[in-house]
Short mmCIF file of C-alpha atoms and ligand atoms in Angstrom, two decimals:
data_model
loop_
_atom_site.label_atom_id
_atom_site.label_comp_id
_atom_site.label_asym_id
_atom_site.label_seq_id
_atom_site.Cartn_x
_atom_site.Cartn_y
_atom_site.Cartn_z
CA MET Z 225 -1.81 -26.21 -11.10
CA SER Z 226 2.01 -25.79 -11.91
CA VAL Z 227 3.76 -22.33 -11.77
CA LEU Z 228 7.15 -21.39 -12.98
CA ILE Z 229 8.78 -18.32 -11.72
CA LYS Z 230 11.42 -17.31 -13.93
CA GLY Z 231 14.79 -15.10 -13.32
CA GLY Z 232 14.04 -13.78 -10.00
CA ARG Z 233 16.68 -13.01 -7.20
CA ILE Z 234 15.97 -15.41 -4.63
CA VAL Z 235 16.69 -14.11 -1.03
CA THR Z 236 16.75 -16.15 2.05
CA ALA Z 237 18.02 -15.57 5.32
CA SER Z 238 21.40 -16.77 4.19
CA GLU Z 239 21.36 -16.92 0.50
CA ASP Z 240 21.00 -14.34 -2.60
CA TYR Z 241 21.20 -15.89 -6.04
CA ILE Z 242 19.08 -15.76 -9.18
CA ALA Z 243 17.12 -18.90 -10.32
CA ASP Z 244 13.82 -20.10 -11.42
CA ILE Z 245 11.40 -21.83 -9.21
CA PHE Z 246 9.03 -24.55 -10.32
CA ILE Z 247 5.88 -25.15 -8.23
CA GLU Z 248 3.83 -28.27 -8.13
CA ASN Z 249 1.05 -29.30 -5.66
CA GLU Z 250 1.48 -26.12 -3.62
CA ARG Z 251 5.24 -26.89 -3.09
CA ILE Z 252 8.40 -25.76 -4.57
CA SER Z 253 9.44 -28.81 -6.51
CA LEU Z 254 12.63 -27.50 -8.53
CA ILE Z 255 14.88 -24.48 -8.21
CA GLY Z 256 17.60 -24.05 -11.09
CA THR Z 257 18.74 -21.98 -13.68
CA ASN Z 258 16.68 -21.92 -16.94
CA LEU Z 259 14.65 -24.98 -15.97
CA LYS Z 260 13.11 -26.46 -18.79
CA VAL Z 261 9.57 -27.20 -17.72
CA ASN Z 262 5.97 -27.14 -18.88
CA ALA Z 263 3.98 -25.01 -16.60
CA ASP Z 264 0.37 -23.80 -16.20
CA LYS Z 265 1.50 -20.42 -15.39
CA VAL Z 266 4.78 -18.47 -15.77
CA ILE Z 267 5.66 -15.53 -13.90
CA ASP Z 268 8.48 -13.22 -15.11
CA ALA Z 269 10.48 -12.23 -12.01
CA LYS Z 270 13.56 -10.53 -13.64
CA GLY Z 271 14.69 -7.49 -11.55
CA LYS Z 272 12.48 -8.64 -8.61
CA TYR Z 273 13.41 -10.30 -5.36
CA VAL Z 274 11.49 -13.44 -4.65
CA LEU Z 275 11.38 -13.81 -0.98
CA PRO Z 276 9.70 -16.42 1.41
CA GLY Z 277 6.40 -14.97 2.58
CA ALA Z 278 6.72 -13.05 5.75
CA ILE Z 279 5.16 -14.62 8.93
CA ASP Z 280 3.21 -12.45 11.24
CA PRO Z 281 3.22 -14.21 14.73
CA HIS Z 282 1.30 -11.44 16.59
CA THR Z 283 -1.92 -10.26 15.35
CA HIS Z 284 -5.40 -9.69 16.88
CA ILE Z 285 -8.05 -10.42 14.44
CA GLU Z 286 -11.73 -10.14 15.17
CA PHE Z 287 -10.68 -9.89 18.93
CA PRO Z 288 -13.07 -8.81 21.58
CA PHE Z 289 -11.19 -6.25 23.59
CA GLY Z 290 -12.57 -4.16 26.38
CA ALA Z 291 -15.90 -2.48 25.18
CA THR Z 292 -15.42 -3.54 21.61
CA THR Z 293 -13.81 -5.88 18.87
CA THR Z 294 -10.79 -5.29 16.44
CA CYS Z 295 -12.52 -4.03 13.18
CA ASP Z 296 -10.92 -6.29 10.77
CA THR Z 297 -12.42 -9.55 9.75
CA TRP Z 298 -10.50 -12.49 9.17
CA THR Z 299 -10.91 -11.93 5.16
CA SER Z 300 -9.83 -8.32 5.26
CA ALA Z 301 -7.06 -8.69 7.54
CA THR Z 302 -5.64 -11.64 5.62
CA THR Z 303 -6.13 -9.96 2.45
CA ALA Z 304 -4.06 -6.78 3.76
CA ALA Z 305 -1.61 -9.08 5.11
CA ALA Z 306 -0.89 -10.88 1.69
CA ALA Z 307 -0.91 -7.47 -0.01
CA GLY Z 308 1.84 -6.67 2.12
CA GLY Z 309 3.57 -9.85 1.59
CA THR Z 310 2.74 -11.76 4.45
CA THR Z 311 1.61 -15.49 3.88
CA THR Z 312 1.05 -16.70 7.37
CA VAL Z 313 -0.42 -15.18 10.69
CA VAL Z 314 -0.46 -16.65 13.97
CA ASP Z 315 -3.12 -15.09 16.05
CA PHE Z 316 -3.83 -14.91 19.79
CA CYS Z 317 -6.91 -17.01 20.59
CA VAL Z 318 -7.77 -15.70 23.89
CA GLN Z 319 -9.56 -17.51 26.81
CA THR Z 320 -12.55 -15.56 28.28
CA PRO Z 321 -11.72 -15.25 32.05
CA GLY Z 322 -13.90 -18.02 33.61
CA LYS Z 323 -14.39 -20.01 30.45
CA SER Z 324 -12.47 -23.15 28.90
CA LEU Z 325 -9.77 -23.10 26.40
CA ALA Z 326 -11.97 -25.21 24.40
CA HIS Z 327 -14.48 -22.38 24.38
CA ALA Z 328 -11.81 -19.95 23.03
CA LEU Z 329 -10.65 -22.41 20.37
CA ASP Z 330 -14.21 -22.87 19.08
CA ALA Z 331 -14.87 -19.23 19.07
CA TRP Z 332 -11.77 -18.56 16.85
CA HIS Z 333 -12.36 -21.50 14.49
CA GLY Z 334 -15.99 -20.18 14.05
CA LYS Z 335 -14.72 -16.61 13.27
CA MET Z 336 -12.48 -18.01 10.65
CA ALA Z 337 -15.21 -20.09 9.06
CA LYS Z 338 -17.56 -17.24 8.59
CA ASN Z 339 -15.18 -14.66 7.33
CA LYS Z 340 -12.45 -17.05 5.55
CA PRO Z 341 -8.78 -16.18 5.36
CA VAL Z 342 -6.84 -15.95 2.26
CA ILE Z 343 -3.35 -16.86 3.76
CA ASP Z 344 -2.47 -19.62 6.13
CA VAL Z 345 -3.28 -19.34 9.95
CA GLY Z 346 -2.17 -20.82 13.21
CA PHE Z 347 -3.22 -19.95 16.86
CA HIS Z 348 -1.17 -19.37 19.93
CA MET Z 349 -3.36 -19.73 23.19
CA ALA Z 350 -3.63 -16.86 25.72
CA ILE Z 351 -4.41 -18.15 29.15
CA THR Z 352 -6.06 -15.70 31.41
CA ASP Z 353 -7.44 -17.76 34.18
CA LEU Z 354 -6.31 -21.10 35.85
CA LYS Z 355 -8.99 -20.90 38.65
CA LYS Z 356 -10.68 -24.14 37.35
CA PRO Z 357 -8.28 -27.03 37.73
CA GLU Z 358 -9.49 -28.62 34.39
CA THR Z 359 -7.89 -25.51 32.51
CA MET Z 360 -4.38 -27.03 33.27
CA THR Z 361 -5.43 -30.48 31.90
CA GLU Z 362 -6.96 -28.76 28.76
CA LEU Z 363 -3.58 -26.97 28.39
CA ALA Z 364 -1.79 -30.08 28.49
CA LYS Z 365 -3.72 -31.35 25.53
CA ILE Z 366 -3.71 -28.07 23.30
CA GLY Z 367 -0.76 -29.28 21.16
CA ASP Z 368 -3.07 -31.83 19.77
CA ALA Z 369 -4.90 -28.93 18.26
CA GLY Z 370 -1.74 -27.72 16.90
CA ILE Z 371 -1.20 -25.03 19.47
CA THR Z 372 2.42 -25.03 20.68
CA SER Z 373 2.63 -21.50 22.07
CA TYR Z 374 1.19 -19.91 25.21
CA LYS Z 375 0.67 -16.45 25.94
CA LEU Z 376 0.18 -14.49 29.05
CA PHE Z 377 -0.53 -10.78 29.77
CA MET Z 378 1.34 -9.27 32.66
CA ALA Z 379 -0.91 -6.17 32.42
CA TYR Z 380 -4.49 -5.00 31.95
CA LYS Z 381 -5.45 -5.63 35.36
CA GLY Z 382 -9.00 -6.46 36.03
CA ALA Z 383 -9.33 -7.89 32.29
CA VAL Z 384 -6.93 -10.52 30.99
CA MET Z 385 -3.81 -10.00 33.40
CA VAL Z 386 -2.34 -13.00 35.07
CA ASP Z 387 -0.60 -13.25 38.52
CA ASP Z 388 2.90 -14.65 39.09
CA THR Z 389 1.20 -18.03 40.01
CA THR Z 390 -0.61 -18.50 36.83
CA LEU Z 391 2.60 -17.24 34.85
CA PHE Z 392 5.02 -19.63 36.66
CA LYS Z 393 2.60 -22.65 36.39
CA VAL Z 394 2.17 -21.96 32.55
CA LEU Z 395 6.11 -21.86 32.16
CA ARG Z 396 6.38 -25.21 33.93
CA GLN Z 397 3.75 -26.69 31.56
CA ALA Z 398 5.49 -25.15 28.64
CA HIS Z 399 8.86 -26.69 29.80
CA GLU Z 400 7.01 -30.25 30.03
CA LYS Z 401 5.32 -29.83 26.62
CA GLY Z 402 8.15 -28.38 24.56
CA ALA Z 403 6.06 -25.28 24.20
CA LEU Z 404 7.05 -21.68 23.88
CA THR Z 405 5.60 -19.01 26.56
CA MET Z 406 5.00 -15.50 25.14
CA VAL Z 407 4.62 -12.64 27.55
CA HIS Z 408 3.12 -9.16 27.39
CA ALA Z 409 5.44 -7.72 29.93
CA GLU Z 410 4.46 -4.76 31.75
CA ASN Z 411 3.69 -4.34 35.44
CA GLY Z 412 -0.11 -4.18 35.39
CA ASP Z 413 -0.36 -3.37 39.29
CA ALA Z 414 1.86 -0.47 39.15
CA ILE Z 415 0.18 0.99 35.85
CA ASP Z 416 -3.27 0.43 37.60
CA VAL Z 417 -2.32 2.87 40.22
CA LEU Z 418 -0.72 5.22 38.03
CA VAL Z 419 -3.71 5.29 35.69
CA LYS Z 420 -6.39 5.82 38.77
CA GLU Z 421 -4.11 8.71 40.04
CA ALA Z 422 -4.44 10.31 36.69
CA GLN Z 423 -8.17 9.94 36.16
CA ALA Z 424 -8.50 11.11 39.49
CA LYS Z 425 -6.62 14.45 38.60
CA LYS Z 426 -8.95 14.52 35.46
CA GLN Z 427 -6.00 13.98 33.11
CA THR Z 428 -8.07 12.60 30.28
CA ALA Z 429 -6.01 13.18 26.94
CA PRO Z 430 -4.48 10.31 25.00
CA LYS Z 431 -0.83 11.28 26.22
CA TYR Z 432 -1.44 9.99 29.69
CA HIS Z 433 -1.76 6.63 28.20
CA ALA Z 434 2.33 6.80 27.81
CA LEU Z 435 2.88 8.83 30.81
CA THR Z 436 1.10 6.23 32.99
CA ARG Z 437 3.04 3.47 31.48
CA PRO Z 438 6.76 4.60 32.04
CA VAL Z 439 9.58 2.33 30.59
CA GLU Z 440 10.27 0.98 34.13
CA THR Z 441 6.96 -0.90 34.14
CA GLU Z 442 8.01 -2.77 30.91
CA ALA Z 443 11.61 -3.32 32.00
CA GLU Z 444 10.43 -4.74 35.63
CA ALA Z 445 8.10 -7.12 33.97
CA THR Z 446 10.41 -8.33 31.24
CA ASN Z 447 13.00 -9.12 33.88
CA ARG Z 448 10.39 -10.79 36.42
CA ALA Z 449 9.36 -13.15 33.38
CA ILE Z 450 12.93 -14.02 32.45
CA GLN Z 451 13.82 -14.89 36.04
CA LEU Z 452 10.40 -17.08 36.29
CA ALA Z 453 11.52 -18.75 32.97
CA ARG Z 454 14.81 -19.51 34.34
CA ILE Z 455 13.41 -20.93 37.56
CA ALA Z 456 10.96 -23.12 35.52
CA ASP Z 457 13.66 -24.07 33.02
CA ALA Z 458 11.34 -22.85 30.20
CA ALA Z 459 11.81 -20.88 26.87
CA LEU Z 460 10.28 -17.39 27.01
CA TYR Z 461 9.54 -14.98 24.16
CA VAL Z 462 8.69 -11.43 25.08
CA VAL Z 463 6.47 -9.56 22.77
CA HIS Z 464 6.49 -6.10 21.60
CA VAL Z 465 9.59 -4.93 23.32
CA SER Z 466 9.40 -1.08 23.03
CA CYS Z 467 12.60 0.35 24.82
CA LYS Z 468 16.17 0.05 25.79
CA GLN Z 469 15.29 -0.75 29.60
CA SER Z 470 13.49 -4.03 28.29
CA ILE Z 471 16.31 -4.77 25.70
CA ALA Z 472 18.75 -4.61 28.59
CA PRO Z 473 17.47 -7.80 30.34
CA ILE Z 474 16.92 -9.64 27.13
CA ALA Z 475 20.63 -8.91 26.11
CA THR Z 476 22.02 -10.10 29.46
CA ALA Z 477 20.07 -13.30 29.25
CA ARG Z 478 21.12 -14.11 25.53
CA GLU Z 479 24.67 -13.28 26.36
CA ASN Z 480 24.32 -16.02 28.91
CA ASP Z 481 22.77 -18.39 26.67
CA TRP Z 482 19.54 -18.52 28.49
CA ASN Z 483 16.58 -19.48 26.46
CA ILE Z 484 14.99 -15.92 26.27
CA HIS Z 485 14.02 -14.27 22.92
CA GLY Z 486 12.13 -10.94 22.00
CA GLU Z 487 10.38 -9.15 19.31
CA THR Z 488 9.64 -5.66 18.49
CA CYS Z 489 7.01 -3.90 16.09
CA PRO Z 490 7.19 -1.33 13.35
CA GLN Z 491 5.42 1.18 15.43
CA TYR Z 492 8.11 1.29 18.02
CA LEU Z 493 10.69 1.78 15.24
CA PHE Z 494 8.82 4.53 13.58
CA PHE Z 495 6.74 6.60 15.89
CA ASP Z 496 7.71 8.27 19.18
CA GLU Z 497 5.48 9.47 22.13
CA SER Z 498 4.77 13.04 20.42
CA TYR Z 499 2.34 11.20 18.13
CA LEU Z 500 -0.06 10.81 21.15
CA ASP Z 501 -0.31 14.57 21.48
CA LYS Z 502 -1.76 15.14 17.91
CA PRO Z 503 -4.45 17.66 18.29
CA ASN Z 504 -8.32 16.91 18.31
CA PHE Z 505 -8.05 13.54 19.78
CA GLU Z 506 -6.08 12.24 16.73
CA GLY Z 507 -3.38 10.92 19.10
CA ALA Z 508 -5.85 8.11 20.04
CA LYS Z 509 -4.76 6.30 16.88
CA TRP Z 510 -1.32 5.79 18.53
CA VAL Z 511 -2.72 4.53 21.98
CA TYR Z 512 -1.32 0.90 21.81
CA THR Z 513 0.50 -0.93 24.38
CA PRO Z 514 3.31 -0.66 25.43
CA PRO Z 515 2.93 2.95 24.20
CA PRO Z 516 4.92 4.82 21.77
CA ARG Z 517 8.17 5.77 23.61
CA ALA Z 518 10.88 8.88 23.44
CA LYS Z 519 12.50 8.76 20.02
CA GLU Z 520 16.08 7.76 21.45
CA HIS Z 521 14.70 4.11 21.90
CA GLN Z 522 14.31 3.55 18.19
CA ASP Z 523 18.10 3.40 17.54
CA HIS Z 524 18.55 0.93 20.54
CA LEU Z 525 15.65 -1.19 18.83
CA TRP Z 526 17.28 -1.20 15.45
CA HIS Z 527 20.73 -2.04 17.35
CA ALA Z 528 19.13 -4.90 19.15
CA LEU Z 529 17.40 -6.19 15.82
CA ASN Z 530 20.92 -6.14 14.20
CA LYS Z 531 22.64 -8.11 17.09
CA ASP Z 532 20.01 -10.58 17.57
CA VAL Z 533 18.86 -9.58 21.06
CA LEU Z 534 15.41 -8.85 19.34
CA SER Z 535 14.84 -11.57 16.58
CA VAL Z 536 11.43 -10.87 15.15
CA ILE Z 537 9.53 -7.90 13.81
CA SER Z 538 5.76 -8.81 14.20
CA THR Z 539 3.04 -6.18 13.80
CA ASP Z 540 0.77 -6.55 16.97
CA HIS Z 541 -1.93 -5.63 14.31
CA CYS Z 542 -5.15 -4.78 16.61
CA PRO Z 543 -7.17 -2.45 14.55
CA PHE Z 544 -9.96 -0.04 15.78
CA ASN Z 545 -11.60 2.66 13.99
CA TRP Z 546 -10.93 6.06 15.13
CA LYS Z 547 -14.38 7.09 14.82
CA GLY Z 548 -16.76 5.06 16.98
CA GLN Z 549 -14.16 2.92 18.66
CA LYS Z 550 -11.02 4.91 19.58
CA SER Z 551 -13.60 7.71 20.50
CA ILE Z 552 -14.91 5.29 23.38
CA GLY Z 553 -12.15 7.23 25.28
CA LYS Z 554 -12.56 10.49 24.09
CA LYS Z 555 -13.28 11.62 27.91
CA ASP Z 556 -10.95 9.10 29.45
CA PHE Z 557 -7.81 7.83 27.77
CA ALA Z 558 -7.95 4.61 29.82
CA ALA Z 559 -11.00 3.75 27.98
CA ILE Z 560 -9.56 4.15 24.53
CA PRO Z 561 -9.19 0.65 23.00
CA ASN Z 562 -5.54 -0.25 22.95
CA GLY Z 563 -4.11 -1.14 19.66
CA GLY Z 564 -2.83 0.10 16.27
CA VAL Z 565 -3.19 -0.93 12.63
CA GLY Z 566 -0.20 -2.41 11.14
CA ILE Z 567 -0.47 -5.69 9.41
CA GLU Z 568 -0.16 -4.51 5.68
CA ASP Z 569 2.75 -2.32 5.53
CA ARG Z 570 5.45 -4.14 7.65
CA LEU Z 571 7.71 -5.59 4.72
CA ARG Z 572 7.48 -2.17 2.81
CA LEU Z 573 8.60 -0.31 5.95
CA ILE Z 574 11.21 -2.36 6.93
CA HIS Z 575 12.66 -2.80 3.50
CA HIS Z 576 12.50 1.07 2.98
CA TYR Z 577 13.75 2.21 6.21
CA GLY Z 578 15.77 -0.85 7.35
CA VAL Z 579 17.50 -2.00 4.12
CA ASN Z 580 17.22 0.82 1.58
CA GLU Z 581 18.43 3.26 4.49
CA GLY Z 582 21.40 0.96 5.43
CA ARG Z 583 20.08 -0.21 8.91
CA ILE Z 584 19.92 -4.00 8.26
CA SER Z 585 20.75 -6.19 5.40
CA LEU Z 586 18.30 -7.76 3.08
CA ASN Z 587 19.20 -11.35 4.61
CA ARG Z 588 18.43 -9.98 7.90
CA MET Z 589 15.09 -8.61 6.87
CA VAL Z 590 14.01 -12.09 5.42
CA GLU Z 591 15.27 -13.39 8.68
CA LEU Z 592 13.40 -10.97 11.20
CA LEU Z 593 10.14 -11.18 8.94
CA SER Z 594 9.97 -14.64 7.75
CA THR Z 595 12.65 -17.29 8.87
CA ALA Z 596 13.05 -16.49 12.53
CA PRO Z 597 9.22 -16.51 13.10
CA ALA Z 598 8.85 -19.58 11.31
CA LYS Z 599 11.43 -21.26 13.62
CA TYR Z 600 10.13 -19.80 16.81
CA PHE Z 601 6.71 -20.98 16.07
CA GLY Z 602 6.86 -24.55 14.70
CA LEU Z 603 6.61 -23.61 11.01
CA TYR Z 604 10.06 -23.98 9.86
CA PRO Z 605 11.15 -25.51 7.31
CA ARG Z 606 7.65 -26.04 5.54
CA LYS Z 607 7.38 -22.19 5.74
CA GLY Z 608 10.12 -19.38 6.24
CA THR Z 609 12.46 -20.23 3.45
CA VAL Z 610 12.68 -20.80 -0.24
CA SER Z 611 13.80 -24.59 -0.73
CA VAL Z 612 12.80 -27.52 -2.49
CA GLY Z 613 9.75 -29.10 -0.51
CA ALA Z 614 8.76 -26.09 1.34
CA ASP Z 615 5.48 -24.47 0.85
CA ALA Z 616 5.40 -22.26 -2.14
CA ASP Z 617 4.75 -19.27 0.04
CA LEU Z 618 6.56 -16.58 -1.97
CA VAL Z 619 6.56 -12.71 -2.85
CA ILE Z 620 7.63 -11.22 -5.76
CA PHE Z 621 8.83 -7.81 -4.42
CA ASP Z 622 9.80 -4.93 -6.79
CA PRO Z 623 12.61 -3.20 -4.85
CA LYS Z 624 12.57 -0.27 -7.39
CA LYS Z 625 8.79 0.33 -7.49
CA SER Z 626 7.53 3.49 -5.36
CA TRP Z 627 4.65 3.23 -3.03
CA THR Z 628 2.61 5.53 -1.07
CA ILE Z 629 1.27 4.21 2.10
CA SER Z 630 -2.45 5.21 2.32
CA GLN Z 631 -5.67 4.02 3.87
CA LYS Z 632 -7.34 4.30 0.48
CA THR Z 633 -5.52 1.65 -1.09
CA SER Z 634 -5.26 -0.49 2.02
CA HIS Z 635 -7.49 -3.73 2.55
CA CYS Z 636 -7.66 -3.35 6.35
CA LEU Z 637 -11.18 -1.84 7.35
CA ALA Z 638 -9.79 0.56 9.70
CA ASP Z 639 -10.61 4.23 9.01
CA HIS Z 640 -7.09 5.20 9.11
CA ASN Z 641 -3.58 4.27 8.47
CA LEU Z 642 -0.86 5.13 11.12
CA TYR Z 643 1.76 5.37 8.28
CA GLU Z 644 -0.50 7.53 6.07
CA GLY Z 645 1.17 9.49 3.25
CA ARG Z 646 4.64 7.88 3.66
CA LYS Z 647 6.54 7.33 0.60
CA VAL Z 648 8.69 4.06 0.34
CA LYS Z 649 10.73 2.45 -2.46
CA GLY Z 650 10.11 -1.55 -2.91
CA THR Z 651 6.57 -3.13 -2.66
CA PRO Z 652 5.17 -6.76 -3.27
CA VAL Z 653 3.81 -7.18 -6.82
CA ALA Z 654 2.51 -10.70 -6.34
CA THR Z 655 2.14 -12.86 -3.25
CA LEU Z 656 1.60 -16.55 -3.66
CA VAL Z 657 0.23 -18.90 -0.72
CA ARG Z 658 1.21 -22.43 -1.34
CA GLY Z 659 1.48 -21.98 -5.12
CA LYS Z 660 -1.41 -19.84 -5.55
CA VAL Z 661 -1.30 -15.98 -6.41
CA VAL Z 662 -3.67 -14.57 -3.67
CA VAL Z 663 -2.81 -10.74 -4.48
CA GLU Z 664 -1.41 -9.40 -7.58
CA ASP Z 665 -0.66 -5.68 -7.97
CA ASN Z 666 -2.55 -4.96 -4.75
CA LYS Z 667 -5.82 -6.82 -5.88
CA LEU Z 668 -7.22 -9.84 -4.16
CA VAL Z 669 -7.22 -12.55 -6.94
CA ALA Z 670 -8.14 -15.61 -4.73
CA ALA Z 671 -11.24 -16.82 -2.98
CA PRO Z 672 -11.31 -16.28 0.63
CA GLY Z 673 -11.04 -19.78 2.18
CA HIS Z 674 -7.77 -20.43 0.38
CA GLY Z 675 -6.09 -19.94 3.73
CA GLU Z 676 -5.80 -23.17 5.92
CA TYR Z 677 -5.22 -23.54 9.67
CA ILE Z 678 -1.86 -25.08 10.23
CA LYS Z 679 -1.07 -27.26 12.99
CA ARG Z 680 2.31 -26.17 14.42
CA ALA Z 681 5.31 -28.34 15.61
CA ASN Z 682 6.79 -27.55 19.07
CA PHE Z 683 9.42 -24.94 19.81
CA GLY Z 684 12.62 -26.05 18.12
CA GLU Z 685 11.01 -28.81 16.18
CA LYS Z 686 10.64 -29.00 12.21
CA LEU Z 687 7.11 -28.92 10.71
CA LEU Z 688 7.03 -31.30 7.84
CA ALA Z 689 5.60 -30.67 4.47
CA LYS Z 690 1.55 -31.01 4.34
CA GLY Z 691 0.60 -34.96 4.04
CA LYS Z 692 4.20 -36.07 5.43
O1 URP K 10 -2.30 -2.19 21.97
C1 URP K 10 -2.14 -3.39 22.00
N1 URP K 10 -0.87 -3.89 21.81
N2 URP K 10 -3.23 -4.21 21.88
C2 URP K 10 -3.33 -5.55 21.77
C3 URP K 10 -3.30 -6.37 23.04
C4 URP K 10 -1.57 -6.39 23.25
O2 URP K 10 -1.40 -6.00 24.26
O3 URP K 10 -0.87 -7.01 22.37
ZN1 ZN K 11 0.31 -7.07 24.39
ZN1 ZN K 12 -0.73 -7.95 21.01
#
């Protein structure tokens, strides 16, 4: 199947020009003006942007968390992602404490085999427990499964939190293997004390989620992880940075050319702590971790994104229904499943509030949502750019089309959308994954199963085209 995309404005992290794109065998085979080729399908992209598909390196799909499991399936989450212009997700495969990494990997592949994805998928490995010596041996070989990034939670005490010994051992292994270590940076011990104190005082409302996780707990853990990475001579990527106190140690590290990187997520750019105070337990929808912060942090986050102190915007999509899931914590904020809905609207939001409102350039938007995550997570240049030989993962984006964000038009299964009712200008009108249109005018037009599992390259290395 060949496709010709005619006359679109191609925008990458560094270029902006008008041309045609010819796609054969899943890949871009030609880029030029007025291409004279016979194609099975022609897409008129005049007046539209043609962007490399966005990459979401932080999702939790069909993820068992506490007493429940995130409510999207692999099919619904990836359909929502595609509708919003995302063509690859890298999800967290999480080791069940006490079990092997192979067990986690089997479980994640099993879920995807049942509810098949429509876009491409990679996995990070979240290590929660190194008590069995063979786990380290397993980790040494995990690159064979295409997993080249590890994740550690420095919070969620009594569940998936690791101690510094585990973190340090994994960082050293990552150094040996050329992998990238990701951390959820919060001081889980201090938070545990604060949560127990709040519970003892019968402070039950959602707002106590934020009050028991002050910015210093994030800042301390961020700095600790950075210093441990320095000792291990390992690369480090700090996930979901939410506040200026955590930006500061990352900025210092990067000024010193240390191998330290960070991401933030839309929920920290667009919501503040007051959302937790919404009446009648509605605030529970904003119980994600780290929590929404004071509004002043939002400008610091945009500034850090512009200065490349933070280099990626991921979603941390971790959806729970408000009714029946968030409600588990109606009488105790600490029992509210932590996570927010977000996989679908990232590109629309960042284009509208970032580009249209002058906070970032169009090229920087592409870099933050596509090129940088492709480079960090071993997908580039097969993904993350528009070039001959790359996978034809493309978004035809209409910058003039108005869009109202709503749960009703969403493909996510959650019973709410955090951005409900927001009106934005600019929306994807078609999303192609390896040359196939998977979503057109917000409708799924490909069969689940089009998405493939991608074995990723090591941190800093290139991923060659399929079959090369
Ligand atoms: O609240 C969140 N972010 N839930 C997902 C797990 C995590 O910490 O990323
Ligand atoms: Zn986290
Ligand atoms: Zn997460």
